[in-house]
Coordinates of C-alpha atoms and ligand atoms in Angstrom, one line a residue:
M1 CA 0.0 0.0 -0.1
T2 CA 1.7 3.2 -1.1
S3 CA 1.6 6.1 1.2
V4 CA 0.8 8.7 -1.7
S5 CA -2.6 8.5 -3.0
Q6 CA -3.0 7.1 -6.5
K7 CA -4.8 10.4 -7.5
M8 CA -1.5 12.3 -6.8
I9 CA 0.6 9.7 -8.5
D10 CA -1.6 9.9 -11.4
A11 CA -1.3 13.6 -11.5
S12 CA 2.3 13.7 -11.0
Q13 CA 2.8 11.2 -13.9
R14 CA 0.5 13.4 -16.3
A15 CA 2.7 16.6 -15.5
Q16 CA 5.7 14.7 -16.0
K17 CA 4.9 14.1 -19.7
R18 CA 5.4 18.0 -20.2
L19 CA 8.6 18.4 -18.3
A20 CA 11.9 18.0 -19.8
G21 CA 13.5 14.5 -18.8
R22 CA 16.0 12.1 -19.5
D23 CA 14.1 11.0 -22.9
T24 CA 13.6 14.8 -24.1
P25 CA 16.0 15.5 -27.1
F26 CA 18.9 17.9 -26.5
V27 CA 18.3 21.7 -27.3
T28 CA 21.0 21.9 -30.0
N29 CA 20.6 25.6 -31.2
C30 CA 22.4 27.1 -28.3
W31 CA 26.1 27.8 -27.2
Y32 CA 27.6 25.2 -24.7
V33 CA 31.0 25.4 -23.0
A34 CA 32.9 22.7 -24.7
G35 CA 35.7 23.0 -22.6
F36 CA 38.2 25.5 -20.8
S37 CA 40.7 27.3 -23.1
W38 CA 43.4 25.5 -21.8
E39 CA 41.8 22.2 -22.7
F40 CA 42.1 23.3 -26.4
S41 CA 45.9 22.6 -26.9
R42 CA 48.2 21.0 -29.3
A43 CA 47.4 17.6 -28.0
L44 CA 44.0 16.0 -29.4
R45 CA 41.2 15.5 -26.9
A46 CA 38.2 13.3 -27.1
R47 CA 35.1 14.8 -25.7
T48 CA 31.4 13.7 -26.2
I49 CA 28.8 16.8 -26.3
L50 CA 25.2 16.5 -26.8
G51 CA 25.7 12.6 -27.3
R52 CA 28.2 13.6 -30.2
P53 CA 31.7 12.4 -30.1
L54 CA 34.2 15.1 -30.9
V55 CA 37.8 15.7 -31.4
L56 CA 39.2 19.2 -29.8
Y57 CA 42.4 20.8 -30.4
R58 CA 44.0 24.3 -31.1
T59 CA 45.9 25.3 -34.2
A60 CA 49.5 26.5 -34.4
A61 CA 47.9 30.1 -34.8
D62 CA 45.8 29.6 -31.7
R63 CA 42.4 28.9 -33.0
P64 CA 40.4 26.4 -31.1
V65 CA 38.8 23.5 -33.1
A66 CA 36.1 20.9 -32.6
L67 CA 35.5 18.2 -35.4
S68 CA 33.4 15.2 -35.3
D69 CA 35.7 12.4 -33.8
R70 CA 34.5 9.7 -36.3
C71 CA 36.6 9.1 -39.4
V72 CA 34.1 8.9 -42.3
H73 CA 36.1 6.0 -44.0
R74 CA 35.8 3.1 -41.1
S75 CA 34.9 5.2 -38.2
Y76 CA 38.4 5.1 -36.4
P77 CA 38.5 8.0 -33.6
L78 CA 40.4 11.0 -34.8
S79 CA 41.3 11.6 -31.2
A80 CA 43.4 8.6 -31.1
S81 CA 45.1 9.6 -34.2
T82 CA 48.1 12.0 -35.2
L83 CA 48.1 15.8 -35.0
D84 CA 50.5 16.9 -37.9
G85 CA 50.7 20.5 -38.0
D86 CA 47.1 21.7 -38.1
T87 CA 45.9 18.5 -39.7
I88 CA 44.7 15.2 -38.3
V89 CA 46.2 12.0 -39.8
C90 CA 43.7 9.0 -39.2
G91 CA 45.5 6.3 -37.2
Y92 CA 43.9 3.6 -39.4
H93 CA 44.4 4.0 -43.1
G94 CA 45.8 7.9 -42.8
L95 CA 43.1 10.0 -44.3
R96 CA 44.2 13.5 -43.5
Y97 CA 41.8 16.4 -42.4
D98 CA 42.3 20.0 -42.2
A99 CA 41.2 22.2 -39.3
D100 CA 37.8 22.7 -41.2
G101 CA 37.2 19.0 -41.2
Q102 CA 37.9 18.7 -44.9
C103 CA 39.7 15.4 -46.2
V104 CA 42.8 16.9 -48.0
E105 CA 44.8 13.7 -48.5
A106 CA 44.2 9.8 -48.9
P107 CA 47.1 8.0 -49.2
A108 CA 45.6 5.0 -51.0
L109 CA 44.6 7.3 -53.8
Q110 CA 46.2 9.6 -56.5
T111 CA 43.8 12.6 -55.5
C112 CA 41.8 12.9 -52.4
P113 CA 38.0 12.3 -52.9
R114 CA 36.3 15.8 -53.3
G115 CA 33.6 16.7 -50.8
V116 CA 34.8 14.2 -48.1
G117 CA 35.2 15.5 -44.7
V118 CA 34.1 15.5 -41.0
R119 CA 31.7 18.0 -39.5
S120 CA 33.2 20.9 -38.0
Y121 CA 31.3 23.1 -35.4
P122 CA 31.4 26.8 -34.8
V123 CA 33.5 27.6 -31.6
R124 CA 34.0 31.0 -29.9
E125 CA 36.6 31.9 -26.9
Q126 CA 35.4 34.0 -24.1
G127 CA 38.0 34.4 -21.4
P128 CA 38.8 30.9 -20.0
L129 CA 35.8 29.5 -21.7
V130 CA 35.4 27.9 -25.2
W131 CA 31.8 27.7 -26.6
I132 CA 30.5 25.4 -29.2
W133 CA 27.4 25.5 -31.4
M134 CA 26.0 22.2 -32.3
G135 CA 22.6 23.0 -33.8
E136 CA 21.7 23.4 -37.5
A137 CA 20.5 27.0 -37.3
P138 CA 23.0 29.9 -37.7
A139 CA 24.8 30.6 -34.5
D140 CA 23.6 33.2 -32.1
E141 CA 25.7 36.4 -32.1
A142 CA 25.6 36.7 -28.4
L143 CA 26.9 34.0 -26.1
P144 CA 24.9 33.2 -22.8
I145 CA 27.1 34.8 -20.2
G146 CA 28.4 38.4 -20.2
D147 CA 32.2 39.6 -20.5
W148 CA 32.4 39.6 -16.6
V149 CA 34.1 36.0 -17.1
S150 CA 37.2 37.8 -18.7
D151 CA 37.1 41.0 -16.5
P152 CA 40.0 41.6 -14.5
A153 CA 38.1 43.5 -11.8
W154 CA 36.4 39.9 -10.9
P155 CA 39.3 37.6 -10.4
A156 CA 38.3 34.2 -10.5
S157 CA 39.0 30.3 -10.5
Q158 CA 37.6 27.4 -12.5
Q159 CA 36.7 23.8 -11.6
S160 CA 35.1 21.1 -13.6
Y161 CA 33.3 17.8 -12.7
H162 CA 32.2 14.7 -14.8
L163 CA 28.7 14.3 -13.3
P164 CA 27.1 11.1 -14.1
A165 CA 23.6 12.6 -14.0
S166 CA 21.1 14.3 -16.2
Y167 CA 22.0 18.0 -16.9
I168 CA 18.1 18.7 -16.3
A169 CA 18.5 17.6 -12.8
L170 CA 21.7 19.8 -12.2
H171 CA 19.7 22.7 -13.8
E172 CA 17.1 22.1 -11.3
N173 CA 19.3 22.0 -8.4
L174 CA 20.9 25.2 -9.4
L175 CA 17.4 26.7 -9.2
D176 CA 16.6 25.2 -5.8
L177 CA 18.1 27.0 -2.9
T178 CA 16.3 24.9 -0.3
H179 CA 18.8 22.2 -0.6
L180 CA 21.6 24.4 0.8
S181 CA 20.5 23.8 4.5
F182 CA 20.8 20.1 4.0
L183 CA 22.9 18.8 1.0
H184 CA 25.3 21.5 1.8
A185 CA 24.8 21.6 5.8
N186 CA 28.6 21.1 6.3
S187 CA 29.9 23.6 3.4
F188 CA 28.1 26.7 2.4
G189 CA 24.8 25.8 3.7
T190 CA 23.2 27.4 6.9
P191 CA 20.0 26.2 8.6
D192 CA 18.1 29.3 8.2
F193 CA 18.5 29.0 4.2
A194 CA 15.7 26.5 3.6
S195 CA 12.9 28.5 5.2
A196 CA 14.1 32.0 4.2
P197 CA 11.8 34.3 2.0
Y198 CA 12.4 34.2 -1.6
E199 CA 11.1 35.7 -5.0
V200 CA 10.8 34.3 -8.4
D201 CA 10.5 35.7 -11.5
L202 CA 9.5 33.0 -14.2
E203 CA 7.9 35.1 -16.7
S204 CA 9.3 38.6 -17.6
T205 CA 12.0 37.0 -20.1
P206 CA 11.0 33.9 -22.0
G207 CA 13.7 31.2 -21.1
R208 CA 14.8 33.0 -18.3
F209 CA 14.0 32.0 -14.8
V210 CA 15.3 33.9 -11.5
L211 CA 15.1 33.1 -8.0
T212 CA 16.3 35.3 -5.3
R213 CA 16.5 34.5 -1.7
S214 CA 17.4 36.8 1.2
V215 CA 18.6 35.3 4.2
M216 CA 19.2 38.3 7.0
P217 CA 20.2 38.1 9.7
T218 CA 22.5 35.0 9.3
R219 CA 26.0 34.1 10.0
L220 CA 28.0 33.4 6.6
P221 CA 30.0 30.3 6.0
P222 CA 33.7 30.5 6.3
V223 CA 33.9 30.5 2.4
W224 CA 32.8 33.9 2.3
A225 CA 32.9 35.0 6.1
E226 CA 36.6 35.1 6.1
P227 CA 37.5 36.9 3.0
T228 CA 34.8 39.5 3.7
G229 CA 35.7 40.1 7.4
L230 CA 32.2 39.1 8.4
T231 CA 33.2 36.2 10.5
G232 CA 30.8 36.0 13.8
R233 CA 28.8 39.0 12.7
D234 CA 25.3 39.2 11.9
A235 CA 25.1 39.5 8.1
A236 CA 22.7 39.6 5.1
R237 CA 23.1 37.1 2.3
I238 CA 21.2 37.7 -0.8
T239 CA 21.4 35.1 -3.6
T240 CA 20.1 35.3 -6.9
S241 CA 20.0 32.2 -9.2
E242 CA 19.3 32.7 -12.8
F243 CA 18.7 30.2 -15.4
L244 CA 19.8 31.9 -18.8
A245 CA 19.8 28.9 -21.1
P246 CA 19.8 25.3 -21.3
S247 CA 24.0 25.7 -20.9
A248 CA 24.1 28.4 -18.4
H249 CA 23.1 29.4 -14.9
V250 CA 24.6 32.2 -13.0
V251 CA 24.3 32.6 -9.3
S252 CA 25.2 35.9 -7.7
A253 CA 25.2 36.5 -4.1
R254 CA 25.7 39.8 -2.2
F255 CA 26.8 40.1 1.5
Y256 CA 27.1 43.0 3.9
G257 CA 27.3 43.2 7.7
L258 CA 24.0 44.4 9.5
D259 CA 26.1 46.5 11.9
V260 CA 27.2 48.7 9.0
P261 CA 24.8 51.7 8.1
E262 CA 23.1 51.2 4.8
Q263 CA 25.1 54.2 3.0
E264 CA 28.4 52.7 4.2
R265 CA 27.7 49.1 2.9
A266 CA 30.1 47.9 0.4
D267 CA 28.9 46.2 -2.8
T268 CA 30.6 42.9 -1.8
R269 CA 29.6 40.1 -4.4
I270 CA 30.3 36.7 -5.8
M271 CA 29.2 35.6 -9.0
T272 CA 29.4 31.9 -10.1
A273 CA 28.8 30.9 -13.7
H274 CA 27.4 27.2 -13.6
L275 CA 28.1 25.7 -17.3
V276 CA 26.1 22.8 -18.0
T277 CA 27.1 20.8 -20.9
P278 CA 25.3 17.4 -21.4
E279 CA 27.5 14.7 -22.4
T280 CA 24.5 12.1 -22.7
A281 CA 21.2 12.0 -21.5
A282 CA 22.5 10.8 -18.2
S283 CA 25.8 12.4 -17.9
T284 CA 27.1 16.0 -17.9
H285 CA 30.3 18.0 -18.3
Y286 CA 29.8 20.6 -15.4
F287 CA 32.2 23.7 -15.6
I288 CA 32.1 26.3 -12.9
H289 CA 33.8 29.7 -13.0
H290 CA 33.7 31.5 -9.8
A291 CA 34.4 35.1 -9.4
R292 CA 34.5 38.0 -6.7
N293 CA 34.7 41.7 -6.7
F294 CA 36.6 42.1 -3.2
A295 CA 40.0 41.2 -2.0
Q296 CA 41.1 41.4 -6.0
A297 CA 44.8 41.5 -5.4
D298 CA 44.9 38.4 -2.9
P299 CA 45.5 35.1 -4.8
G300 CA 45.4 33.7 -1.4
V301 CA 41.6 34.3 -1.2
T302 CA 41.2 32.9 -4.7
Q303 CA 42.7 29.6 -3.6
F304 CA 40.9 29.6 -0.3
M305 CA 37.5 29.9 -2.0
N306 CA 38.2 27.6 -4.7
D307 CA 39.1 24.9 -2.3
Q308 CA 36.0 25.5 0.1
L309 CA 33.8 25.5 -2.9
A310 CA 35.2 22.4 -4.3
V311 CA 33.6 20.7 -1.1
A312 CA 30.4 22.1 -1.7
F313 CA 30.3 21.4 -5.5
T314 CA 31.5 17.8 -4.9
E315 CA 28.3 17.5 -2.7
D316 CA 26.1 18.3 -5.5
V317 CA 27.9 16.0 -7.9
V318 CA 27.7 13.1 -5.1
G319 CA 23.9 13.9 -4.4
L320 CA 23.0 14.0 -8.1
T321 CA 24.8 10.7 -8.8
K322 CA 22.9 9.1 -6.2
V323 CA 19.5 10.6 -7.5
E324 CA 20.3 9.2 -11.1
Q325 CA 21.2 5.9 -9.7
M326 CA 17.9 5.7 -7.9
I327 CA 16.1 6.9 -10.8
A328 CA 17.7 4.2 -13.1
A329 CA 17.0 1.5 -10.5
T330 CA 13.1 2.6 -10.3
P331 CA 10.9 0.4 -12.7
D332 CA 9.6 2.7 -15.5
G333 CA 5.8 2.5 -14.7
D334 CA 6.8 3.1 -10.9
F335 CA 8.4 6.6 -11.3
Y336 CA 6.7 9.7 -10.2
E337 CA 7.8 12.8 -8.1
I338 CA 6.0 14.9 -5.9
S339 CA 6.8 18.5 -6.3
L340 CA 6.8 21.3 -3.8
N341 CA 5.5 24.8 -4.1
S342 CA 9.3 25.8 -3.8
D343 CA 10.2 23.8 -6.7
R344 CA 8.1 26.3 -9.2
A345 CA 11.0 27.7 -10.7
G346 CA 12.6 24.4 -11.6
L347 CA 9.3 23.3 -12.8
A348 CA 9.0 26.4 -15.2
M349 CA 12.5 25.7 -16.2
R350 CA 11.8 22.2 -17.4
R351 CA 8.4 23.0 -19.0
W352 CA 10.2 25.5 -21.1
L353 CA 13.1 23.1 -21.9
F354 CA 10.5 20.6 -23.0
Q355 CA 9.1 23.1 -25.3
A356 CA 12.4 24.3 -26.6
A357 CA 13.7 20.7 -27.4
H358 CA 10.4 20.0 -29.2
G359 CA 10.7 23.5 -31.0
A360 CA 7.6 25.1 -29.5
A361 CA 9.3 27.4 -27.1
D362 CA 8.9 31.3 -27.5
Ligands
LIG401 S1 39.4 4.6 -40.6 FE1 40.1 6.8 -40.9 S2 41.2 6.4 -42.9 FE2 40.2 4.5 -42.5
LIG402 FE1 24.1 22.7 -4.2

């Protein structure tokens, strides 16, 4: 006998059909982070993005390149082949491809067959990030994240994780700040976070979902209390969590001491770009760029915050991995989820993602 009524289960399973899930196609017409700029090097690197195997490298003239990894002759991986100048020589029968993916030499033939090559994908470099456009539509002019990621006024550190879980679950996690009090109880969560007042903006811009949570008075966790000098003092922590695109989510937080008069409060902020690139339906490349606008000249602060945040982001990776394993172990017909009012930003995002994937979003 289930403890959830059959009526609720039926309603959940009906709603589920219009939410993006593990069988929803990827939104391909979008810039995704393919890797950090230093991952595009003079060594060939294999990476699967949106279910497609790619080979990544950088030309001698410093241009990042992303090509289909599958040799069109007999499917040998180009990433397991040889980079010769700016060309790749396939490790099986030696077809040579240039940086645009064109086959320029076939050793077994006098002349290279015309019109043969592997697909090359548009890439754009932005500070430490290299973006890729995998869709059929012309690439958008604008990238999903502003140029603050390369602004020296915002010193930053980067991390990346291979997450064996759905990118949709990661996006939902990022729009859900209630989990900070529990999953992150030992890192950057505080007990007052889950029940603090919040506001959502789910409609003013199509495809953009914003949640703002104000926690005050609170005590900041060490990751921000130490560098801001707010250890042991009553503080305000105002966090805005913003889904910008299927590939990008930005969290910004402002902190100040409540003992400081309003007109004297510094604009002390951190900005974290969570860059979410599906590998497959159930695995994700999770790139993070974490920046701040205080203690800019102190690399020790960069290192301290990076180390502390690595603990918290690892908690998300471990938690979402457990969720994915549980879903995989649940028989199809038995699966349902009971959503709470506090989940409405995540639900709005999943409804939009479902429509975007099926070509019906605004
Ligand atoms: S598989 Fe690449 S040349 Fe034959
Ligand atoms: Fe988290």
